[in-house]
Amino acid sequence: MTLIGFIILLIIAAVAGSLGQAIAGYSLGGCLMSIVIGFVGAFLGSWLGSQLGLPEPLPVTVQGETFPLVWSIVGSAVFTALFALLIRSRRVI
């Protein structure tokens, strides 16, 4: 994979992470956190989809690397929502 392909994957992960955070209604940080959340969401969403026996609706392929866009957004939203619940429950006394 070239540097351009890697940067494109980072941008796709950032967009997926940002959309997941917007759906969850909670923001964990800036652009770098959106990239991390996008990749974590891709793993979580792909695992969740395979456990439920669902296919990948919109995989994005960049230079031979496949990125599960829809599952990344779903996984990012789930991860962000769970994280927000944990953070909010700690702050309430």
Coordinates of N, CA and C in Angstrom, one line a residue:
M1 N 0.8 -1.2 0.0 CA 0.0 0.0 0.0 C 0.9 1.2 0.0
T2 N 0.5 2.2 -0.8 CA 1.3 3.4 -0.9 C 0.8 4.4 0.2
L3 N 1.6 5.5 0.3 CA 1.2 6.5 1.3 C -0.1 7.2 1.0
I4 N -0.4 7.4 -0.3 CA -1.7 8.0 -0.7 C -2.8 7.1 -0.4
G5 N -2.7 5.8 -0.6 CA -3.7 4.8 -0.2 C -4.0 4.8 1.3
F6 N -2.9 4.9 2.1 CA -3.0 4.9 3.5 C -3.7 6.2 4.0
I7 N -3.4 7.3 3.4 CA -4.1 8.6 3.7 C -5.5 8.6 3.4
I8 N -5.9 7.9 2.2 CA -7.3 7.8 1.9 C -8.0 7.0 2.9
L9 N -7.4 5.9 3.3 CA -8.1 5.0 4.4 C -8.2 5.8 5.7
L10 N -7.3 6.6 6.0 CA -7.4 7.4 7.2 C -8.5 8.4 7.1
I11 N -8.7 9.0 5.9 CA -9.8 10.0 5.7 C -11.1 9.3 5.8
I12 N -11.2 8.1 5.2 CA -12.5 7.3 5.3 C -12.8 7.0 6.7
A13 N -11.8 6.5 7.5 CA -12.0 6.2 8.9 C -12.4 7.4 9.7
A14 N -11.8 8.6 9.4 CA -12.2 9.8 10.1 C -13.7 10.2 9.8
V15 N -14.1 10.1 8.6 CA -15.5 10.4 8.2 C -16.4 9.4 8.9
A16 N -16.1 8.1 8.9 CA -16.9 7.1 9.5 C -17.0 7.3 11.0
G17 N -15.9 7.6 11.6 CA -15.9 7.9 13.1 C -16.7 9.1 13.4
S18 N -16.6 10.2 12.6 CA -17.3 11.4 12.8 C -18.8 11.2 12.7
L19 N -19.2 10.4 11.7 CA -20.6 10.1 11.5 C -21.1 9.2 12.7
G20 N -20.3 8.3 13.1 CA -20.7 7.5 14.3 C -20.9 8.3 15.5
Q21 N -20.0 9.3 15.7 CA -20.1 10.2 16.9 C -21.4 11.0 16.8
A22 N -21.7 11.5 15.6 CA -22.8 12.3 15.4 C -24.1 11.5 15.6
I23 N -24.1 10.3 15.2 CA -25.3 9.4 15.5 C -25.5 9.2 16.9
A24 N -24.4 9.0 17.7 CA -24.4 8.7 19.1 C -24.7 10.0 19.9
G25 N -24.4 11.1 19.3 CA -24.7 12.4 20.0 C -23.7 12.7 21.0
Y26 N -22.5 12.2 20.9 CA -21.4 12.5 21.8 C -20.1 12.5 21.1
S27 N -19.3 13.5 21.4 CA -18.0 13.6 20.7 C -16.8 13.3 21.7
L28 N -15.9 12.5 21.2 CA -14.8 12.1 22.1 C -13.6 12.9 21.8
G29 N -13.6 13.7 20.8 CA -12.4 14.5 20.5 C -12.3 15.0 19.1
G30 N -11.2 15.3 18.7 CA -11.0 15.9 17.3 C -10.8 14.9 16.2
C31 N -10.0 15.3 15.3 CA -9.8 14.5 14.1 C -9.1 13.2 14.3
L32 N -8.0 13.2 15.1 CA -7.3 12.0 15.4 C -8.2 11.0 16.2
M33 N -9.0 11.4 17.1 CA -9.9 10.5 17.8 C -11.0 10.0 16.8
S34 N -11.4 10.8 15.9 CA -12.4 10.3 14.9 C -11.8 9.2 14.1
I35 N -10.5 9.3 13.7 CA -9.8 8.2 13.0 C -9.7 7.0 13.8
V36 N -9.3 7.1 15.1 CA -9.2 5.9 15.9 C -10.6 5.3 16.1
I37 N -11.6 6.1 16.4 CA -12.9 5.6 16.5 C -13.5 4.9 15.3
G38 N -13.1 5.5 14.1 CA -13.5 4.9 12.8 C -12.9 3.5 12.7
F39 N -11.6 3.3 13.0 CA -11.0 2.0 12.9 C -11.5 1.0 14.0
V40 N -11.7 1.5 15.2 CA -12.3 0.6 16.2 C -13.7 0.3 15.8
G41 N -14.4 1.2 15.3 CA -15.8 0.9 14.8 C -15.8 -0.1 13.7
A42 N -14.8 0.0 12.8 CA -14.7 -1.0 11.8 C -14.6 -2.4 12.3
F43 N -13.7 -2.6 13.3 CA -13.5 -3.9 13.9 C -14.8 -4.3 14.7
L44 N -15.3 -3.4 15.5 CA -16.5 -3.7 16.3 C -17.7 -4.0 15.4
G45 N -17.9 -3.2 14.4 CA -19.1 -3.3 13.5 C -19.0 -4.6 12.6
S46 N -17.8 -4.9 12.1 CA -17.6 -6.1 11.4 C -17.8 -7.4 12.2
W47 N -17.4 -7.3 13.5 CA -17.6 -8.4 14.4 C -19.1 -8.6 14.7
L48 N -19.8 -7.5 14.9 CA -21.2 -7.5 15.2 C -22.0 -8.0 14.0
G49 N -21.6 -7.5 12.8 CA -22.3 -8.0 11.6 C -22.1 -9.5 11.3
S50 N -20.9 -10.0 11.6 CA -20.6 -11.4 11.4 C -21.4 -12.3 12.4
Q51 N -21.5 -11.8 13.6 CA -22.2 -12.5 14.7 C -23.7 -12.6 14.3
L52 N -24.2 -11.6 13.7 CA -25.6 -11.5 13.3 C -25.9 -12.2 12.0
G53 N -24.8 -12.5 11.3 CA -24.9 -13.1 10.0 C -25.3 -12.2 8.9
L54 N -24.9 -10.9 9.0 CA -25.3 -9.9 8.0 C -24.1 -9.6 7.1
P55 N -24.4 -9.3 5.8 CA -23.3 -9.0 4.9 C -22.8 -7.6 5.0
E56 N -21.7 -7.3 4.4 CA -21.2 -5.9 4.3 C -21.9 -5.2 3.2
P57 N -22.7 -4.2 3.6 CA -23.5 -3.5 2.5 C -22.7 -2.6 1.6
L58 N -21.7 -2.0 2.1 CA -21.0 -1.0 1.3 C -19.5 -1.0 1.6
P59 N -18.8 -2.1 1.1 CA -17.3 -2.1 1.4 C -16.6 -1.2 0.4
V60 N -15.6 -0.4 1.0 CA -14.8 0.5 0.2 C -13.4 -0.2 0.0
T61 N -13.0 -0.3 -1.2 CA -11.7 -0.9 -1.5 C -10.7 0.2 -2.0
V62 N -9.6 0.3 -1.3 CA -8.5 1.2 -1.7 C -7.2 0.4 -1.8
Q63 N -6.7 0.3 -3.0 CA -5.5 -0.4 -3.3 C -5.5 -1.8 -2.7
G64 N -6.5 -2.5 -2.8 CA -6.6 -3.9 -2.4 C -7.0 -4.1 -0.9
E65 N -7.1 -3.0 -0.2 CA -7.5 -3.1 1.2 C -9.0 -2.7 1.3
T66 N -9.8 -3.6 1.9 CA -11.2 -3.4 2.0 C -11.6 -2.8 3.4
F67 N -12.4 -1.7 3.4 CA -12.8 -1.0 4.6 C -14.3 -1.1 4.6
P68 N -14.9 -1.7 5.7 CA -16.4 -1.9 5.8 C -17.0 -0.5 6.3
L69 N -17.4 0.3 5.3 CA -17.9 1.6 5.6 C -19.1 1.6 6.5
V70 N -20.1 0.9 6.2 CA -21.4 0.9 6.9 C -21.2 0.3 8.3
W71 N -20.4 -0.8 8.4 CA -20.2 -1.4 9.7 C -19.3 -0.5 10.6
S72 N -18.4 0.3 9.9 CA -17.6 1.2 10.7 C -18.4 2.3 11.3
I73 N -19.4 2.8 10.6 CA -20.3 3.8 11.1 C -21.1 3.3 12.3
V74 N -21.7 2.1 12.1 CA -22.5 1.4 13.1 C -21.6 1.1 14.3
G75 N -20.5 0.5 14.1 CA -19.6 0.2 15.2 C -19.1 1.5 16.0
S76 N -18.8 2.5 15.2 CA -18.4 3.8 15.9 C -19.5 4.4 16.7
A77 N -20.8 4.3 16.2 CA -21.9 4.8 17.0 C -22.1 4.0 18.3
V78 N -22.0 2.7 18.2 CA -22.1 1.8 19.3 C -21.0 2.1 20.3
F79 N -19.8 2.1 19.9 CA -18.6 2.4 20.7 C -18.7 3.7 21.4
T80 N -19.1 4.7 20.7 CA -19.2 6.1 21.3 C -20.3 6.1 22.3
A81 N -21.5 5.5 22.0 CA -22.6 5.5 22.9 C -22.2 4.8 24.2
L82 N -21.6 3.6 24.1 CA -21.1 2.9 25.3 C -20.1 3.7 26.1
F83 N -19.2 4.4 25.4 CA -18.2 5.2 26.1 C -18.9 6.4 26.8
A84 N -19.9 7.0 26.1 CA -20.6 8.1 26.7 C -21.4 7.7 28.0
L85 N -22.0 6.5 27.9 CA -22.7 6.0 29.1 C -21.8 5.8 30.3
L86 N -20.6 5.3 30.0 CA -19.6 5.0 31.1 C -19.1 6.3 31.6
I87 N -18.8 7.3 30.8 CA -18.3 8.6 31.3 C -19.4 9.3 32.0
R88 N -20.6 9.4 31.5 CA -21.7 10.1 32.2 C -22.0 9.5 33.5
S89 N -22.0 8.1 33.6 CA -22.3 7.5 34.8 C -21.3 7.7 35.9
R90 N -20.0 8.0 35.6 CA -19.0 8.3 36.5 C -19.2 9.7 37.1
R91 N -19.6 10.6 36.3 CA -19.7 12.0 36.7 C -20.9 12.3 37.6
V92 N -21.9 11.4 37.5 CA -23.1 11.6 38.4 C -22.9 11.0 39.7
I93 N -23.0 11.8 40.8 CA -22.8 11.2 42.1 C -24.1 11.2 42.9

